[in-house]
Short mmCIF file of C-alpha atoms in Angstrom, two decimals:
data_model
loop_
_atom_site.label_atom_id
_atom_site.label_comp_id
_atom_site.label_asym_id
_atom_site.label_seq_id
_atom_site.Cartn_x
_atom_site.Cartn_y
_atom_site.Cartn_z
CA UNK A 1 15.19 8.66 9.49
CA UNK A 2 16.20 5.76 11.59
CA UNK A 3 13.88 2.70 12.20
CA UNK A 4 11.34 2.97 13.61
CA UNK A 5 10.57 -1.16 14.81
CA UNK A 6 12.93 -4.19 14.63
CA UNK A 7 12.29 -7.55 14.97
CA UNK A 8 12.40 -10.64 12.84
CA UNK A 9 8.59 -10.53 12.87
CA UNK A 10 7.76 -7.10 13.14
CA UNK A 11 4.54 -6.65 15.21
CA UNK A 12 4.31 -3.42 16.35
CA UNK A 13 1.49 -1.75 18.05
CA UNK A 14 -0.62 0.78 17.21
CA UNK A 15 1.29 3.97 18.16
CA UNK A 16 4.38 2.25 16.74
CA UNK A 17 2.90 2.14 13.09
CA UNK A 18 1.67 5.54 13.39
CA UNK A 19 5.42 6.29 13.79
CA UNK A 20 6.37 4.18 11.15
CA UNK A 21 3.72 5.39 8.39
CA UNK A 22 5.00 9.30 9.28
CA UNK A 23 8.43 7.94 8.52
CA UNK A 24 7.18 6.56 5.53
CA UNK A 25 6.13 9.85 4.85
CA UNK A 26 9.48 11.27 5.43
CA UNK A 27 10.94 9.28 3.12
CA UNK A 28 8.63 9.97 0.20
CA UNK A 29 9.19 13.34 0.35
CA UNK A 30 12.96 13.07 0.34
CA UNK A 31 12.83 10.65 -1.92
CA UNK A 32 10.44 12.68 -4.44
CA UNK A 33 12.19 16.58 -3.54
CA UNK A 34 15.09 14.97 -4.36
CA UNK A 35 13.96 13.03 -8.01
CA UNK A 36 12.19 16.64 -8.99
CA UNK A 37 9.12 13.93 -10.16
CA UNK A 38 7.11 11.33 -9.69
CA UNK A 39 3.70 10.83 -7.59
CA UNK A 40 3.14 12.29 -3.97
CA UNK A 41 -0.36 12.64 -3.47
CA UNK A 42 -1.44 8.66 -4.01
CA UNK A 43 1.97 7.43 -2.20
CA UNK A 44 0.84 9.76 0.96
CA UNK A 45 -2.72 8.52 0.49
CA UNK A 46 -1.56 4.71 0.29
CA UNK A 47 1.28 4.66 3.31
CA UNK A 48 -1.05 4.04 6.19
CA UNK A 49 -2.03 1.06 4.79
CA UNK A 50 1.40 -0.38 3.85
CA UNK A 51 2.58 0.02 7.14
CA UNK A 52 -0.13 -1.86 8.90
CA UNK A 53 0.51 -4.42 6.45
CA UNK A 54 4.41 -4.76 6.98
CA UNK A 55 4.26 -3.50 10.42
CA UNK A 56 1.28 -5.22 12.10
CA UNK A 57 2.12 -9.49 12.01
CA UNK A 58 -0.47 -9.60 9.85
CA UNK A 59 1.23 -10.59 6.35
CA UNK A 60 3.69 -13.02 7.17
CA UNK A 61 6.90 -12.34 5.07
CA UNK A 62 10.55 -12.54 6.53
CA UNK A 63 11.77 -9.20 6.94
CA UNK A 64 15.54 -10.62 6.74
CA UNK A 65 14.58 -12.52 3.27
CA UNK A 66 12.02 -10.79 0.86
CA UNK A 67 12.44 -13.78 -1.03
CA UNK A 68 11.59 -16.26 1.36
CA UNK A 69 9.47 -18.87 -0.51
CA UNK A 70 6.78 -19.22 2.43
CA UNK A 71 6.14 -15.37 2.17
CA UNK A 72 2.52 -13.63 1.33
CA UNK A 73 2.30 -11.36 -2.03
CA UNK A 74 1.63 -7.87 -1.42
CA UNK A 75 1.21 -6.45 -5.09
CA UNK A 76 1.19 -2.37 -5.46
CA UNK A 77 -1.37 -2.48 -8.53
CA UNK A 78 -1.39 1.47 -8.08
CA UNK A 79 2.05 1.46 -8.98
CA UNK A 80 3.05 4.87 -9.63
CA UNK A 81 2.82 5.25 -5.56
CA UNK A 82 5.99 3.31 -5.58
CA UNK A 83 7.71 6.04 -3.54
CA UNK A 84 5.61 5.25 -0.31
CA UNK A 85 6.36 1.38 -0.64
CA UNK A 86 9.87 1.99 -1.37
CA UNK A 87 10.08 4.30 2.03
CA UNK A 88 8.76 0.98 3.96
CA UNK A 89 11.17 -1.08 2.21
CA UNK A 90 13.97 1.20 3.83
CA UNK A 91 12.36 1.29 7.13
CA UNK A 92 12.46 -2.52 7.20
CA UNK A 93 16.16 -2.03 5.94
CA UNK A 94 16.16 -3.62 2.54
CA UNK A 95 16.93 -0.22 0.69
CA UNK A 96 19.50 1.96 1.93
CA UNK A 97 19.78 6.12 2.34
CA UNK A 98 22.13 6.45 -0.36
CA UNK A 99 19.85 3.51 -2.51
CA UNK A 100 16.38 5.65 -1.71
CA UNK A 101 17.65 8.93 -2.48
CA UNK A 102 18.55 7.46 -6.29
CA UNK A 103 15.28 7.35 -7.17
CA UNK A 104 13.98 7.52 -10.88
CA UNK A 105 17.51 7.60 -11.58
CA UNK A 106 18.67 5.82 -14.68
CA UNK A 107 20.23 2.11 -13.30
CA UNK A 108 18.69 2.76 -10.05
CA UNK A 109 16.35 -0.36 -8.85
CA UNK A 110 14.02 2.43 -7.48
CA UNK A 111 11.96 3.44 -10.79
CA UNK A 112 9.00 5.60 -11.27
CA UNK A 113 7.22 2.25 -10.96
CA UNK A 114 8.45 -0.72 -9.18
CA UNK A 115 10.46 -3.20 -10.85
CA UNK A 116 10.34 -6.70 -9.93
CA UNK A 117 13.76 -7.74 -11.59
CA UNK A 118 15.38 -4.96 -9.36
CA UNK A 119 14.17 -4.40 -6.67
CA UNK A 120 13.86 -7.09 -3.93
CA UNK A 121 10.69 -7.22 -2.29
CA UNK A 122 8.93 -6.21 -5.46
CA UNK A 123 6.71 -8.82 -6.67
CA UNK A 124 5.75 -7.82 -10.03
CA UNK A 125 6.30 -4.92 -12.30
CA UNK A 126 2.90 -2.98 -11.98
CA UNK A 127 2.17 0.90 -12.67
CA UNK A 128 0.20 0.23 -16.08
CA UNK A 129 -2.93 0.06 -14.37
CA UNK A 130 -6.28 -2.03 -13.29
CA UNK A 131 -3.86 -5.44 -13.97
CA UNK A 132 -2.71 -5.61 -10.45
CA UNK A 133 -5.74 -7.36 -8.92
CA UNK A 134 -5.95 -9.83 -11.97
CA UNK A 135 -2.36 -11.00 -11.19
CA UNK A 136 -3.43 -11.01 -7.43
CA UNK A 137 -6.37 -13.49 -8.29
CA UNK A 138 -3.80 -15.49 -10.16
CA UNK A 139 -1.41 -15.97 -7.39
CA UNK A 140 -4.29 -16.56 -4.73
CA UNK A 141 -5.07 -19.67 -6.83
CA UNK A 142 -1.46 -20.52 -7.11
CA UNK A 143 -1.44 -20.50 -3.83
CA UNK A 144 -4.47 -22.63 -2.85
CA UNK A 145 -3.32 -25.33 -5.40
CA UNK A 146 -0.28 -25.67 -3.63
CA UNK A 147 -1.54 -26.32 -0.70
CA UNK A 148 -4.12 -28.50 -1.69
CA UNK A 149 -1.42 -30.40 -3.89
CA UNK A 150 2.05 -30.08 -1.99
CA UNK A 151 0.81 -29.63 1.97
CA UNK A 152 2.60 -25.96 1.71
CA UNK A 153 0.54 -23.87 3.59
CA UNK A 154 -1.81 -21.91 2.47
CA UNK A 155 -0.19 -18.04 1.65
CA UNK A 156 -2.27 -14.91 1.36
CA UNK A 157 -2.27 -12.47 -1.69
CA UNK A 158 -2.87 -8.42 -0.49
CA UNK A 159 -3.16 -5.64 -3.18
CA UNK A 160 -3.44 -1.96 -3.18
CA UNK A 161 -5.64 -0.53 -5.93
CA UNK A 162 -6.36 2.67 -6.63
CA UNK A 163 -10.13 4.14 -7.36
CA UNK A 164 -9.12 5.35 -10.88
CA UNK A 165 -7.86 2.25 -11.89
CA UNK A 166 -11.55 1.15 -11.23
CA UNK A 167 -12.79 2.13 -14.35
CA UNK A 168 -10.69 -0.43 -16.42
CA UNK A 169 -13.03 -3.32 -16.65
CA UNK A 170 -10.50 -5.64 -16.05
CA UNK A 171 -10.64 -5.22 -12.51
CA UNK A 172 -14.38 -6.28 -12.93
CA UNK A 173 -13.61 -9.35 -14.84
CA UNK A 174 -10.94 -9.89 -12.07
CA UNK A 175 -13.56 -9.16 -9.21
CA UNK A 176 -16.20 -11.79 -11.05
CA UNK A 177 -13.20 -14.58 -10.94
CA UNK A 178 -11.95 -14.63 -7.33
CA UNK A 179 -15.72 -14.43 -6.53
CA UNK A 180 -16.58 -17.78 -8.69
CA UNK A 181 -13.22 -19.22 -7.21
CA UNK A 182 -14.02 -18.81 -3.77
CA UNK A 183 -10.40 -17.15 -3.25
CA UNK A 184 -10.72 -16.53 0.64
CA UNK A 185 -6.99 -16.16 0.86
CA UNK A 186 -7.32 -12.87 -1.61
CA UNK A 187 -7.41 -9.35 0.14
CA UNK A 188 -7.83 -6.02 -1.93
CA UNK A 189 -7.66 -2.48 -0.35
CA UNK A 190 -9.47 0.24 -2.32
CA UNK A 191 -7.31 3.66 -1.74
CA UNK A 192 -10.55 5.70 -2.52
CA UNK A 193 -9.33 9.17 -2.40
CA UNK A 194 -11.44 10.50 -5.06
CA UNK A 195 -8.68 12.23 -7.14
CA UNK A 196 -7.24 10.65 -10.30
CA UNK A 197 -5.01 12.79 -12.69
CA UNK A 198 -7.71 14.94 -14.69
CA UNK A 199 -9.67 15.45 -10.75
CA UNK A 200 -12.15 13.88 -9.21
CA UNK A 201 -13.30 9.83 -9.25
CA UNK A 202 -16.77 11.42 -9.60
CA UNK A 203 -16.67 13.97 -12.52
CA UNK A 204 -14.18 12.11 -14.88
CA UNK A 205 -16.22 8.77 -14.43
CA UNK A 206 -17.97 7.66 -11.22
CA UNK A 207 -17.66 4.35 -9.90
CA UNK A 208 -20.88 4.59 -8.00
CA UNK A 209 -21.31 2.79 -4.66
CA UNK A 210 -18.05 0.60 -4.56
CA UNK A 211 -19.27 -1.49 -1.57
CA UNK A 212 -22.86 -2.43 -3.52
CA UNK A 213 -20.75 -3.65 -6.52
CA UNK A 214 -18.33 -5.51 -4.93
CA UNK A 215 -21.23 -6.89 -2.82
CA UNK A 216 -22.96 -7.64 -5.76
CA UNK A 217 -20.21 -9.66 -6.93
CA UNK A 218 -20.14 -11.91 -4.52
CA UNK A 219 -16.97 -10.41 -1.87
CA UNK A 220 -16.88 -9.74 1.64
CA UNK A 221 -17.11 -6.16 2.19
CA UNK A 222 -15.95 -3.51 4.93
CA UNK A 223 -15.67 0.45 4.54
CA UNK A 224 -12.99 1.92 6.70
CA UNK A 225 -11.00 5.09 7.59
CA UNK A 226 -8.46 4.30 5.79
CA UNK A 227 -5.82 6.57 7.52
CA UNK A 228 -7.20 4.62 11.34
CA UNK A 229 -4.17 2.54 11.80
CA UNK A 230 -6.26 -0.12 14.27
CA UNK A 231 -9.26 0.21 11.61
CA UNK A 232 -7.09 -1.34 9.18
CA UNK A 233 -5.49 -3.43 11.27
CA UNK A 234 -8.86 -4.90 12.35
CA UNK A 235 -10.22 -4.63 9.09
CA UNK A 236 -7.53 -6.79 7.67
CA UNK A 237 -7.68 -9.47 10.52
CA UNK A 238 -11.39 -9.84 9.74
CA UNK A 239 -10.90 -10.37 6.11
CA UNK A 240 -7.98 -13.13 7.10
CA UNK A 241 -10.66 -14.70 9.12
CA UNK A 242 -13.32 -14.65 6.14
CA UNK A 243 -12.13 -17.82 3.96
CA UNK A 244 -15.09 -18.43 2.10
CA UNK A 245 -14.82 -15.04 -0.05
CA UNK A 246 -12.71 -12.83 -1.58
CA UNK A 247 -11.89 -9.32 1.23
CA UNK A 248 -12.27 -6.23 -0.21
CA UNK A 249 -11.66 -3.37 2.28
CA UNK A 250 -12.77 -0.14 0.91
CA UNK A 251 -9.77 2.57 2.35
CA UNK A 252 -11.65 6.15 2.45
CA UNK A 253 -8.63 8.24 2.19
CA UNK A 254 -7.47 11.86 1.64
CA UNK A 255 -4.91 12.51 -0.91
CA UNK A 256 -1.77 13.79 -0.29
CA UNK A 257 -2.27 12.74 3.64
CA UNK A 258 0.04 14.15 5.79
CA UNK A 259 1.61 17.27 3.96
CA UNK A 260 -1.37 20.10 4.81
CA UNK A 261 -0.90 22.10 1.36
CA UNK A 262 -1.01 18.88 -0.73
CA UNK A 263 -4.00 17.45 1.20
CA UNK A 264 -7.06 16.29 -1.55
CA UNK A 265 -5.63 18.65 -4.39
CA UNK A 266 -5.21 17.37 -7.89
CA UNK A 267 -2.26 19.17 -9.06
CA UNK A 268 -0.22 16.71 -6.46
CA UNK A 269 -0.74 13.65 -7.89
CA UNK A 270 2.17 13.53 -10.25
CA UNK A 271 4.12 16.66 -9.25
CA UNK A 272 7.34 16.46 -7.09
CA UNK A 273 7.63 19.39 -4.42
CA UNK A 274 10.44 21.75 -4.85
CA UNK A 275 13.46 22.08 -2.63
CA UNK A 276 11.55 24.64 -0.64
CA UNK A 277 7.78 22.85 -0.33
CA UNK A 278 9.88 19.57 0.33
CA UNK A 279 12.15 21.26 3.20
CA UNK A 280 8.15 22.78 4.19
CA UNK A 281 6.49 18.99 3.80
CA UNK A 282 9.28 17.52 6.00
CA UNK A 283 9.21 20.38 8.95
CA UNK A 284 5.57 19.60 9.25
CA UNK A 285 6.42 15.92 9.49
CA UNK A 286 9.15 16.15 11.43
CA UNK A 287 6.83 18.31 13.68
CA UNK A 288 3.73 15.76 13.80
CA UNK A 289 6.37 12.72 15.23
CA UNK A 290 7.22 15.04 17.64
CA UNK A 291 3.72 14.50 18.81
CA UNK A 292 3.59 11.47 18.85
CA UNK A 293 6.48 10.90 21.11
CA UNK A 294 4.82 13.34 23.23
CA UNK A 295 2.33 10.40 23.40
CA UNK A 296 4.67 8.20 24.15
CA UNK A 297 6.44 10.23 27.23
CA UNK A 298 2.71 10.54 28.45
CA UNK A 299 1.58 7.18 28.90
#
């Protein structure tokens, strides 16, 4: 699909990262139909929020230079929705058609879980999960050290976790640290769609009341919709503005957003959609931007 926003900074509004999130969604189900595996339900569940975060001026990156030394970290620790992060990488242009549609090939830079020696824009190899927000507290403290040491300023670390990968205690030990550390310039979204791969976050091993434990840990806490594109906009600006504590922003989410028959079933989180449910997933798409143009010839 062509881009949807273009600018050296992109900071769309509103009704332009809706459009850009149901591109997203385009492109995972291309990308997916056409790989015959890999993860749909917690890439459609996680797209809303990468596209408010590459989309909104909120993380400052370069979207001409992923490697641009100055840039924030935004770390996938859900890894195995690679597929929707990839599909904002092409929007912004740094993967092309032919590149995206190579997916989980062998010697493709797209694999099953993103790969930060080959894929620009990746910032560390993640998919074996509950490590991502552990590395995330690491580089938040990088971070602050530099600035304290060299001047630099101060860069922000986002990450994506999923609700599963809350079990691993790591996350807790992780959660404990950037608490003690004070790391304001840390910001972790919880995609809390309550399906992991054996069902639901609640029967294989509930996490309780997310919000009272990261509370009790010491974070600054908000509970969002997390498919509310200005939610997590706002949501995100509030936690930039917090810099005495850690942000965690708790995404309530449906799995498999977007595609009606995958929509908060299990059996999508690691199955690709045949030829004919992908050519199904993509009319439906195709036939919710229509209206939102609509929206856009009404105003």
């Amino acid at each position: 699909m062509a881009k949807t926003c273009e600018s050296r900074a992109p900071h769309c509004s509103t009704h332009e990262i809706e459009l850009v999130a149901n591109a997203v969604r385009h492109d995972v189900i291309q990308m997916l139909t056409e790989a015959g595996s890999g993860h749909p339900g917690g890439s459609l569940s996680a797209t809303d929020i990468l596209s408010v975060l590459y989309f909104s001026g909120l993380m400052d990156y370069d979207p001409k230079d992923p490697s641009w030394p100055g840039r924030d970290f935004m770390i996938l620790s859900k890894g195995h929705a690679a597929p929707a992060l990839y599909g904002v990488f092409h929007q912004l242009g740094w993967i092309t058609d032919d590149e995206m549609l190579s997916i989980r090939k062998l010697g493709s830079k797209l694999q099953g879980h993103p790969d930060s020696k080959r894929c620009p824009g990746v910032e560390v190899c993640s998919g074996s999960l509950g490590q991502g927000l552990s590395v995330s507290c690491g580089a938040a403290l990088g971070f602050r050290l530099d600035a304290q040491k060299k001047g630099a300023p101060l860069r922000h670390a986002f990450v994506i976790t999923g609700d599963g990968e809350l079990q691993e205690g790591q996350n807790w030990e992780a959660a404990m640290f950037a608490a003690h550390r004070k790391l304001g310039n840390l910001t972790c979204y919880v995609d809390l769609n309550n399906l992991q791969i054996d069902g639901k976050v609640t029967d294989v091993c509930s996490l309780g009341d997310v919000a009272a434990k990261f509370r009790a840990f010491g974070w600054h806490v908000q509970e969002i919709d997390g498919h509310d594109i200005q939610a997590i906009e706002d949501a995100t600006a509030e936690a930039l503005a917090h810099a005495e504590q850690p942000s965690v922003i708790i995404c309530h989410t449906v799995k498999g957003k977007g595609v009606s028959y995958m929509e908060n079933k299990v059996n999508w989180h690691g199955n690709a959609p045949s030829a004919e449910q992908g050519a199904e997933a993509l009319a439906e798409l195709e036939a919710a931007r229509a209206e939102l143009l609509k929206e856009d010839s009404n105003d």
